[in-house]
Amino acid sequence: MFNPTDTNPPDQLINARLPRWLLASDWPTKNGQPELADIHIANGLIVNIQPSIKPSTNANTPSWDVAGALVLPALVDAHTHLDKTFTLRRMGAVEPGLLGAIAAMMQDRSNWTPLDVEQRATQALQWAYEAGVNHLRTHCDWWEAEATPIAWDVLGELADAWRDKLVLERVSLMPLHLFADSSTAAALAAKIAASGPCARLGGFVHTTNWNAQALRHLLEAAAHHGLNVDLHMDEELNPSACGLATTAALVKDMAFAGHVVCGHNCALSAQDESKALATLDAVAQANITLVTLPMTNLLLQDAVTGKTPKLRGITLVKEAKARGINVLMASDNVQDPFCHVGSYDPLEAFAAGVLAGQLEAPFDVWSESLCRADWLRGGPAAPPLQPGSAADLLIFKNSSAWSFPSRTHERVVLRKGQVISRKESTL
Ligand SMILES: [Zn+2]
């Protein structure tokens, strides 16, 4: 039986309720629900996953009977800002909205010493690791063409220091105007390419800095250096924002060989439906991955002092998924001027997304948006928990497929079959 205090690694996890998206199409069901699963583990790796109805357990094999508890693969936090995190506590009043947050952040930059960034980012990584994250992508503000920001190198060192615990990817978050000149764009891409295999080229695309030529230069420079791209895209409710549509057209026009991720895409929700859906059709064709960031969108979009917001800002996630577009959900900012809440538990952002997007079947369908690291790199699908992959698992004893993600704070996190974190009520 599953003993909450047992820290010995099991070789079998039996009677686990896995999400439907992870199971084969011919997985047996009972009363409309997937049958429970037995997960066989050896040397920290998945051996196979079988329906529990086929007696496959060996009484002599160390087992945990999780008695129908929900089980997920390790979590992916596809979009964070470790350079900015935990800065809110030292700031004064911050104007509401995205541009007010940017102004506050620029004032705080003078405090960003290597030690300051390292301490704040380390706290974030520790929280993420304990929450069950094994892959985290962070953006890093990069304001000038000539100077590499302090945080870029600090985050690179942290990626090395944490490589046994999680994959830490860095994306350069550069204003689009830095790419207006093609030679500057090329030089920036060369710097990112020289930063190692976990570095991505990024940019901030918004109607306030719109420059289609600069966006083309960014993609051309990335292609030249074999870089994947991750863009802050149309993070606004201005229906004239056309960054996503232009990116999809450029990817097709250039036959861009790398992979593109676009975060936010809030403007889609404010556009005429036929225009927004045409953009999504193009995004699907271009194999662009979308990342939705519900917490910051809910806080920053339609934000006016003294007024209750009426618009949600979340992008068209259902329409995107219906077109086969890979949609990830992530934390974004945590405890900084952009978002005062957050905990590096992707399920916190997920809970906001389920409500804001009125998402059906959160566990069986949408939990996939928290678990697909392969969607960050394009290429062939590589779902988690295949035979031979690490037994990186989360067990939620107190939640259910109907109430998920409620009561998921309590969880046991296994990494390569070993317990690395255990959050449980002592009552
Ligand atoms: Zn962001």
Short mmCIF file of C-alpha atoms and ligand atoms in Angstrom, two decimals:
data_model
loop_
_atom_site.label_atom_id
_atom_site.label_comp_id
_atom_site.label_asym_id
_atom_site.label_seq_id
_atom_site.Cartn_x
_atom_site.Cartn_y
_atom_site.Cartn_z
CA MET A 1 0.00 0.00 0.00
CA PHE A 2 0.96 3.61 -0.48
CA ASN A 3 2.38 4.86 2.78
CA PRO A 4 2.62 8.66 2.94
CA THR A 5 5.80 8.46 4.98
CA ASP A 6 7.47 5.85 2.79
CA THR A 7 10.47 7.30 1.03
CA ASN A 8 11.70 4.06 -0.51
CA PRO A 9 11.32 4.21 -4.27
CA PRO A 10 8.63 1.88 -5.61
CA ASP A 11 9.15 -0.44 -8.57
CA GLN A 12 5.44 -0.37 -9.26
CA LEU A 13 2.91 2.38 -8.87
CA ILE A 14 -0.41 0.63 -9.07
CA ASN A 15 -3.97 1.89 -9.51
CA ALA A 16 -2.93 5.31 -10.82
CA ARG A 17 -5.48 7.52 -12.57
CA LEU A 18 -3.63 8.91 -15.58
CA PRO A 19 -5.02 11.63 -17.85
CA ARG A 20 -6.78 10.48 -20.99
CA TRP A 21 -4.38 12.42 -23.26
CA LEU A 22 -1.50 10.24 -22.05
CA LEU A 23 -3.23 6.94 -22.70
CA ALA A 24 -3.43 4.95 -25.94
CA SER A 25 -6.66 5.33 -27.89
CA ASP A 26 -7.57 1.70 -27.16
CA TRP A 27 -7.02 2.06 -23.39
CA PRO A 28 -9.98 0.35 -21.65
CA THR A 29 -12.64 2.42 -19.97
CA LYS A 30 -15.20 1.76 -17.26
CA ASN A 31 -18.31 3.89 -16.80
CA GLY A 32 -16.86 6.37 -19.25
CA GLN A 33 -13.63 6.77 -17.28
CA PRO A 34 -10.22 5.35 -18.19
CA GLU A 35 -9.29 2.24 -16.25
CA LEU A 36 -6.59 2.78 -13.64
CA ALA A 37 -2.98 2.14 -14.60
CA ASP A 38 -0.01 0.22 -13.22
CA ILE A 39 3.27 2.02 -13.84
CA HIS A 40 6.31 -0.25 -13.80
CA ILE A 41 9.65 1.33 -12.94
CA ALA A 42 13.20 -0.01 -12.97
CA ASN A 43 16.35 1.93 -12.14
CA GLY A 44 14.35 5.15 -12.14
CA LEU A 45 13.02 4.60 -15.65
CA ILE A 46 9.57 3.72 -16.96
CA VAL A 47 9.40 0.08 -18.06
CA ASN A 48 5.78 0.13 -19.19
CA ILE A 49 2.31 1.30 -18.27
CA GLN A 50 -0.54 -1.21 -18.28
CA PRO A 51 -4.22 -1.19 -17.31
CA SER A 52 -4.60 -2.29 -13.69
CA ILE A 53 -7.33 -4.72 -14.70
CA LYS A 54 -4.66 -6.99 -16.17
CA PRO A 55 -3.05 -8.46 -13.05
CA SER A 56 0.55 -7.50 -13.61
CA THR A 57 1.76 -6.91 -10.10
CA ASN A 58 4.20 -9.13 -8.38
CA ALA A 59 3.70 -9.40 -4.62
CA ASN A 60 7.45 -9.43 -4.12
CA THR A 61 7.98 -6.20 -6.01
CA PRO A 62 7.99 -2.98 -3.92
CA SER A 63 4.73 -1.28 -4.84
CA TRP A 64 2.76 1.78 -4.01
CA ASP A 65 -0.97 1.31 -4.37
CA VAL A 66 -2.12 4.88 -4.92
CA ALA A 67 -5.76 3.75 -4.91
CA GLY A 68 -7.00 5.77 -7.85
CA ALA A 69 -5.04 8.94 -7.07
CA LEU A 70 -4.39 11.27 -10.01
CA VAL A 71 -0.88 10.94 -11.46
CA LEU A 72 0.78 13.28 -13.93
CA PRO A 73 4.19 13.36 -15.58
CA ALA A 74 6.62 16.06 -14.42
CA LEU A 75 5.49 19.61 -15.13
CA VAL A 76 6.84 22.04 -17.67
CA ASP A 77 6.81 25.77 -16.95
CA ALA A 78 7.11 27.09 -20.48
CA HIS A 79 7.30 30.81 -19.82
CA THR A 80 8.70 32.57 -16.75
CA HIS A 81 10.84 35.62 -15.91
CA LEU A 82 13.46 34.61 -13.34
CA ASP A 83 15.36 37.87 -13.82
CA LYS A 84 12.41 39.96 -12.62
CA THR A 85 10.97 37.65 -10.00
CA PHE A 86 10.49 38.68 -6.35
CA THR A 87 11.24 42.34 -7.07
CA LEU A 88 7.80 43.70 -6.20
CA ARG A 89 8.50 43.70 -2.48
CA ARG A 90 11.11 46.46 -2.86
CA MET A 91 9.08 48.71 -5.17
CA GLY A 92 6.69 51.52 -4.41
CA ALA A 93 3.31 51.95 -6.07
CA VAL A 94 3.07 50.48 -9.56
CA GLU A 95 0.70 51.86 -12.21
CA PRO A 96 -1.79 49.23 -13.40
CA GLY A 97 -1.36 47.61 -16.80
CA LEU A 98 1.49 46.25 -18.86
CA LEU A 99 3.19 49.54 -19.68
CA GLY A 100 3.06 50.67 -16.03
CA ALA A 101 4.73 47.43 -14.99
CA ILE A 102 7.46 47.90 -17.59
CA ALA A 103 8.14 51.41 -16.27
CA ALA A 104 8.46 50.11 -12.69
CA MET A 105 10.78 47.35 -13.84
CA MET A 106 13.08 49.74 -15.63
CA GLN A 107 13.48 51.72 -12.39
CA ASP A 108 14.43 48.58 -10.48
CA ARG A 109 17.16 47.58 -12.92
CA SER A 110 19.84 49.40 -10.93
CA ASN A 111 19.41 46.77 -8.19
CA TRP A 112 20.19 43.85 -10.49
CA THR A 113 23.63 42.74 -9.38
CA PRO A 114 24.76 39.17 -10.13
CA LEU A 115 24.14 38.21 -6.50
CA ASP A 116 20.69 39.80 -6.46
CA VAL A 117 19.61 37.96 -9.62
CA GLU A 118 21.13 34.69 -8.47
CA GLN A 119 19.38 34.77 -5.10
CA ARG A 120 15.98 35.61 -6.51
CA ALA A 121 16.21 33.12 -9.39
CA THR A 122 17.47 30.36 -7.09
CA GLN A 123 14.44 30.80 -4.86
CA ALA A 124 12.23 30.46 -7.94
CA LEU A 125 14.01 27.32 -9.13
CA GLN A 126 13.71 25.72 -5.71
CA TRP A 127 9.96 26.36 -5.60
CA ALA A 128 9.54 25.03 -9.15
CA TYR A 129 11.55 21.90 -8.41
CA GLU A 130 9.52 21.15 -5.29
CA ALA A 131 6.30 21.70 -7.25
CA GLY A 132 7.35 18.97 -9.70
CA VAL A 133 8.77 21.01 -12.58
CA ASN A 134 11.57 19.36 -14.55
CA HIS A 135 11.71 21.80 -17.47
CA LEU A 136 11.53 25.56 -17.10
CA ARG A 137 11.95 28.25 -19.72
CA THR A 138 12.79 31.78 -18.59
CA HIS A 139 12.85 34.97 -20.57
CA CYS A 140 15.56 37.49 -19.76
CA ASP A 141 15.21 41.21 -20.47
CA TRP A 142 17.82 42.37 -22.98
CA TRP A 143 17.57 46.12 -23.54
CA GLU A 144 20.60 47.14 -25.61
CA ALA A 145 22.28 45.71 -28.68
CA GLU A 146 25.80 46.19 -27.37
CA ALA A 147 25.58 45.02 -23.75
CA THR A 148 24.78 41.52 -22.54
CA PRO A 149 22.54 41.88 -19.46
CA ILE A 150 23.93 40.70 -16.12
CA ALA A 151 21.03 38.30 -15.67
CA TRP A 152 21.74 36.46 -18.94
CA ASP A 153 25.05 35.11 -17.69
CA VAL A 154 23.76 34.47 -14.17
CA LEU A 155 20.88 32.43 -15.56
CA GLY A 156 23.32 30.52 -17.75
CA GLU A 157 25.36 29.61 -14.67
CA LEU A 158 22.19 28.54 -12.86
CA ALA A 159 21.24 26.33 -15.82
CA ASP A 160 24.53 24.49 -15.32
CA ALA A 161 24.20 24.33 -11.54
CA TRP A 162 20.64 22.93 -11.75
CA ARG A 163 21.10 20.58 -14.71
CA ASP A 164 20.61 17.47 -12.56
CA LYS A 165 17.31 18.80 -11.25
CA LEU A 166 15.70 20.52 -14.21
CA VAL A 167 16.30 21.81 -17.71
CA LEU A 168 16.56 25.61 -17.63
CA GLU A 169 16.21 27.33 -21.00
CA ARG A 170 16.94 31.03 -21.55
CA VAL A 171 15.20 33.30 -24.05
CA SER A 172 16.54 36.79 -24.80
CA LEU A 173 13.61 39.20 -24.45
CA MET A 174 14.61 41.99 -26.79
CA PRO A 175 12.57 44.99 -27.97
CA LEU A 176 11.72 44.62 -31.62
CA HIS A 177 13.50 47.82 -32.66
CA LEU A 178 16.86 46.17 -31.93
CA PHE A 179 16.23 44.07 -35.04
CA ALA A 180 15.42 47.01 -37.31
CA ASP A 181 18.95 46.90 -38.67
CA SER A 182 19.75 43.51 -40.19
CA SER A 183 23.43 43.55 -39.23
CA THR A 184 22.52 44.28 -35.58
CA ALA A 185 19.97 41.47 -35.74
CA ALA A 186 22.65 39.11 -37.01
CA ALA A 187 25.07 40.14 -34.26
CA LEU A 188 22.44 39.59 -31.57
CA ALA A 189 21.56 36.15 -32.93
CA ALA A 190 25.26 35.27 -33.00
CA LYS A 191 25.54 36.17 -29.29
CA ILE A 192 22.57 34.00 -28.40
CA ALA A 193 23.86 31.10 -30.50
CA ALA A 194 27.20 31.35 -28.68
CA SER A 195 25.40 31.10 -25.32
CA GLY A 196 24.87 27.36 -25.59
CA PRO A 197 22.23 24.87 -26.64
CA CYS A 198 19.60 26.04 -24.15
CA ALA A 199 19.48 29.62 -25.46
CA ARG A 200 16.66 30.91 -27.67
CA LEU A 201 16.19 34.17 -29.56
CA GLY A 202 13.25 36.23 -28.35
CA GLY A 203 11.55 39.55 -28.79
CA PHE A 204 8.73 41.76 -27.60
CA VAL A 205 6.17 42.33 -30.36
CA HIS A 206 3.49 44.95 -29.61
CA THR A 207 1.65 47.67 -31.51
CA THR A 208 3.72 50.29 -29.64
CA ASN A 209 6.91 49.02 -31.31
CA TRP A 210 5.52 47.35 -34.43
CA ASN A 211 8.03 46.90 -37.24
CA ALA A 212 7.35 44.10 -39.74
CA GLN A 213 10.80 44.43 -41.27
CA ALA A 214 12.45 44.02 -37.86
CA LEU A 215 10.41 40.87 -37.27
CA ARG A 216 11.64 39.50 -40.59
CA HIS A 217 15.23 40.33 -39.62
CA LEU A 218 14.77 38.53 -36.28
CA LEU A 219 13.59 35.37 -38.00
CA GLU A 220 16.26 35.57 -40.71
CA ALA A 221 18.99 35.99 -38.08
CA ALA A 222 17.60 33.05 -36.10
CA ALA A 223 17.49 30.90 -39.22
CA HIS A 224 21.07 31.80 -40.08
CA HIS A 225 22.27 30.66 -36.66
CA GLY A 226 19.96 27.65 -36.34
CA LEU A 227 18.11 29.17 -33.38
CA ASN A 228 14.60 28.51 -32.20
CA VAL A 229 12.52 31.58 -31.43
CA ASP A 230 10.19 32.55 -28.57
CA LEU A 231 8.27 35.81 -28.85
CA HIS A 232 6.15 37.88 -26.47
CA MET A 233 3.36 38.35 -28.94
CA ASP A 234 0.47 40.82 -29.11
CA GLU A 235 0.15 41.10 -25.31
CA GLU A 236 -2.65 43.63 -25.60
CA LEU A 237 -6.30 44.01 -26.51
CA ASN A 238 -5.71 46.26 -29.50
CA PRO A 239 -7.49 44.50 -32.37
CA SER A 240 -5.07 46.00 -34.89
CA ALA A 241 -2.15 43.99 -33.41
CA CYS A 242 -0.88 41.80 -36.24
CA GLY A 243 2.33 40.30 -34.84
CA LEU A 244 1.06 36.71 -34.72
CA ALA A 245 -0.46 36.82 -38.21
CA THR A 246 2.73 38.36 -39.59
CA THR A 247 4.93 35.79 -37.85
CA ALA A 248 2.89 32.91 -39.25
CA ALA A 249 3.12 34.41 -42.74
CA LEU A 250 6.88 34.96 -42.42
CA VAL A 251 7.51 31.42 -41.17
CA LYS A 252 5.71 30.09 -44.23
CA ASP A 253 7.21 32.60 -46.67
CA MET A 254 10.78 31.98 -45.44
CA ALA A 255 10.29 28.24 -44.95
CA PHE A 256 11.77 28.90 -41.51
CA ALA A 257 13.56 25.72 -40.46
CA GLY A 258 13.54 26.33 -36.71
CA HIS A 259 10.62 26.31 -34.32
CA VAL A 260 8.65 29.33 -33.12
CA VAL A 261 6.82 29.75 -29.81
CA CYS A 262 4.50 32.71 -29.31
CA GLY A 263 3.37 33.67 -25.79
CA HIS A 264 0.28 35.69 -24.81
CA ASN A 265 -1.48 36.42 -28.15
CA CYS A 266 -4.17 38.32 -26.21
CA ALA A 267 -5.16 40.45 -29.21
CA LEU A 268 -6.78 37.43 -30.86
CA SER A 269 -9.52 37.66 -28.23
CA ALA A 270 -10.28 41.26 -29.22
CA GLN A 271 -10.34 40.78 -32.98
CA ASP A 272 -13.16 40.09 -35.36
CA GLU A 273 -13.71 36.33 -35.14
CA SER A 274 -13.12 35.55 -38.80
CA LYS A 275 -9.82 37.46 -38.75
CA ALA A 276 -8.68 35.74 -35.54
CA LEU A 277 -9.58 32.28 -36.82
CA ALA A 278 -7.79 32.91 -40.12
CA THR A 279 -4.68 33.78 -38.10
CA LEU A 280 -5.02 30.54 -36.13
CA ASP A 281 -5.31 28.57 -39.37
CA ALA A 282 -2.01 30.10 -40.46
CA VAL A 283 -0.45 29.40 -37.04
CA ALA A 284 -1.46 25.73 -37.35
CA GLN A 285 0.13 25.53 -40.80
CA ALA A 286 3.32 27.13 -39.50
CA ASN A 287 3.51 24.67 -36.57
CA ILE A 288 3.83 27.56 -34.11
CA THR A 289 3.36 26.63 -30.45
CA LEU A 290 1.21 29.02 -28.42
CA VAL A 291 1.71 29.67 -24.72
CA THR A 292 -1.10 31.16 -22.69
CA LEU A 293 -0.32 33.02 -19.47
CA PRO A 294 -3.66 33.43 -17.73
CA MET A 295 -2.51 34.97 -14.46
CA THR A 296 -0.67 37.96 -15.91
CA ASN A 297 -3.26 38.40 -18.64
CA LEU A 298 -6.05 38.56 -16.08
CA LEU A 299 -4.08 41.09 -14.07
CA LEU A 300 -2.66 43.28 -16.83
CA GLN A 301 -5.25 43.33 -19.60
CA ASP A 302 -8.14 45.79 -19.41
CA ALA A 303 -6.47 47.22 -16.32
CA VAL A 304 -7.68 50.73 -15.43
CA THR A 305 -7.42 52.22 -11.95
CA GLY A 306 -10.76 52.17 -10.16
CA LYS A 307 -12.53 50.07 -12.78
CA THR A 308 -13.45 46.40 -12.74
CA PRO A 309 -12.02 44.67 -15.83
CA LYS A 310 -14.53 43.30 -18.31
CA LEU A 311 -12.16 41.55 -20.69
CA ARG A 312 -10.08 38.48 -19.83
CA GLY A 313 -7.15 38.75 -22.17
CA ILE A 314 -6.70 34.99 -22.44
CA THR A 315 -6.10 33.97 -26.03
CA LEU A 316 -8.34 31.68 -28.09
CA VAL A 317 -7.09 28.47 -26.54
CA LYS A 318 -10.05 26.28 -27.48
CA GLU A 319 -10.04 27.40 -31.10
CA ALA A 320 -6.28 26.86 -31.22
CA LYS A 321 -6.51 23.36 -29.78
CA ALA A 322 -9.34 22.49 -32.18
CA ARG A 323 -6.92 23.27 -35.02
CA GLY A 324 -4.25 20.95 -33.67
CA ILE A 325 -2.08 23.83 -32.45
CA ASN A 326 0.07 22.92 -29.47
CA VAL A 327 -1.01 25.12 -26.56
CA LEU A 328 1.01 25.31 -23.36
CA MET A 329 -0.01 27.09 -20.16
CA ALA A 330 2.59 28.68 -17.91
CA SER A 331 3.27 30.91 -14.92
CA ASP A 332 4.80 34.02 -16.52
CA ASN A 333 5.69 36.67 -13.93
CA VAL A 334 5.80 35.80 -10.25
CA GLN A 335 5.78 38.41 -7.49
CA ASP A 336 7.05 41.26 -9.62
CA PRO A 337 5.31 44.41 -10.92
CA PHE A 338 3.67 42.46 -13.73
CA CYS A 339 2.04 39.95 -11.38
CA HIS A 340 2.07 40.23 -7.60
CA VAL A 341 0.97 36.63 -7.01
CA GLY A 342 2.42 33.31 -8.18
CA SER A 343 4.47 30.48 -6.75
CA TYR A 344 6.23 28.63 -9.62
CA ASP A 345 3.62 25.93 -9.28
CA PRO A 346 2.26 25.67 -12.83
CA LEU A 347 -0.99 24.34 -11.40
CA GLU A 348 -1.68 27.75 -9.89
CA ALA A 349 -1.63 29.34 -13.35
CA PHE A 350 -3.57 26.34 -14.64
CA ALA A 351 -6.37 26.94 -12.12
CA ALA A 352 -6.66 30.53 -13.32
CA GLY A 353 -6.68 29.34 -16.93
CA VAL A 354 -9.40 26.77 -16.31
CA LEU A 355 -11.67 29.50 -14.93
CA ALA A 356 -10.74 32.28 -17.35
CA GLY A 357 -11.01 29.99 -20.37
CA GLN A 358 -13.93 27.90 -19.09
CA LEU A 359 -11.92 24.81 -20.00
CA GLU A 360 -13.70 21.48 -19.99
CA ALA A 361 -12.05 18.26 -18.76
CA PRO A 362 -9.08 20.02 -17.13
CA PHE A 363 -7.37 16.80 -16.05
CA ASP A 364 -8.12 14.51 -18.98
CA VAL A 365 -7.57 17.10 -21.73
CA TRP A 366 -5.94 20.32 -20.62
CA SER A 367 -3.33 19.01 -18.18
CA GLU A 368 -1.37 18.16 -21.33
CA SER A 369 -0.64 21.89 -21.61
CA LEU A 370 1.54 21.53 -18.48
CA CYS A 371 3.49 18.43 -19.47
CA ARG A 372 4.75 18.69 -23.07
CA ALA A 373 8.35 19.89 -23.18
CA ASP A 374 8.54 18.60 -26.76
CA TRP A 375 6.06 21.30 -27.81
CA LEU A 376 8.72 23.87 -26.97
CA ARG A 377 11.08 22.56 -29.62
CA GLY A 378 8.85 21.38 -32.45
CA GLY A 379 9.97 18.25 -34.24
CA PRO A 380 8.36 14.84 -33.84
CA ALA A 381 6.00 14.35 -30.92
CA ALA A 382 7.70 12.95 -27.84
CA PRO A 383 5.06 12.48 -25.13
CA PRO A 384 6.31 11.86 -21.59
CA LEU A 385 6.39 8.54 -19.74
CA GLN A 386 7.37 6.41 -22.72
CA PRO A 387 9.29 3.19 -21.92
CA GLY A 388 12.86 4.15 -21.10
CA SER A 389 12.06 7.71 -20.03
CA ALA A 390 12.62 8.94 -16.49
CA ALA A 391 9.96 8.07 -13.92
CA ASP A 392 9.30 11.75 -13.14
CA LEU A 393 5.81 11.73 -11.65
CA LEU A 394 3.44 13.71 -9.47
CA ILE A 395 0.84 11.99 -7.28
CA PHE A 396 -2.22 13.94 -6.14
CA LYS A 397 -3.97 11.90 -3.49
CA ASN A 398 -6.66 14.43 -2.62
CA SER A 399 -7.83 15.65 -6.00
CA SER A 400 -10.09 13.97 -8.53
CA ALA A 401 -10.58 14.00 -12.29
CA TRP A 402 -13.78 16.01 -11.74
CA SER A 403 -12.38 18.65 -9.38
CA PHE A 404 -8.85 19.02 -10.77
CA PRO A 405 -6.91 21.20 -10.15
CA SER A 406 -8.62 21.80 -6.79
CA ARG A 407 -6.79 20.18 -3.88
CA THR A 408 -3.60 19.61 -5.84
CA HIS A 409 -1.43 21.61 -3.50
CA GLU A 410 -0.79 18.40 -1.59
CA ARG A 411 1.34 16.19 -3.78
CA VAL A 412 4.20 13.73 -3.81
CA VAL A 413 6.87 14.39 -6.44
CA LEU A 414 8.99 11.53 -7.78
CA ARG A 415 12.09 12.17 -9.81
CA LYS A 416 13.61 9.10 -11.45
CA GLY A 417 11.36 7.09 -9.17
CA GLN A 418 12.64 8.72 -5.97
CA VAL A 419 10.64 11.04 -3.73
CA ILE A 420 12.13 14.54 -3.94
CA SER A 421 9.26 16.54 -2.49
CA ARG A 422 6.24 15.80 -0.40
CA LYS A 423 3.60 18.39 0.44
CA GLU A 424 0.91 16.89 2.62
CA SER A 425 -1.40 18.02 5.35
CA THR A 426 -0.28 16.94 8.79
CA LEU A 427 -3.85 16.99 10.11
ZN ZN B 1 6.35 36.94 -20.22
#
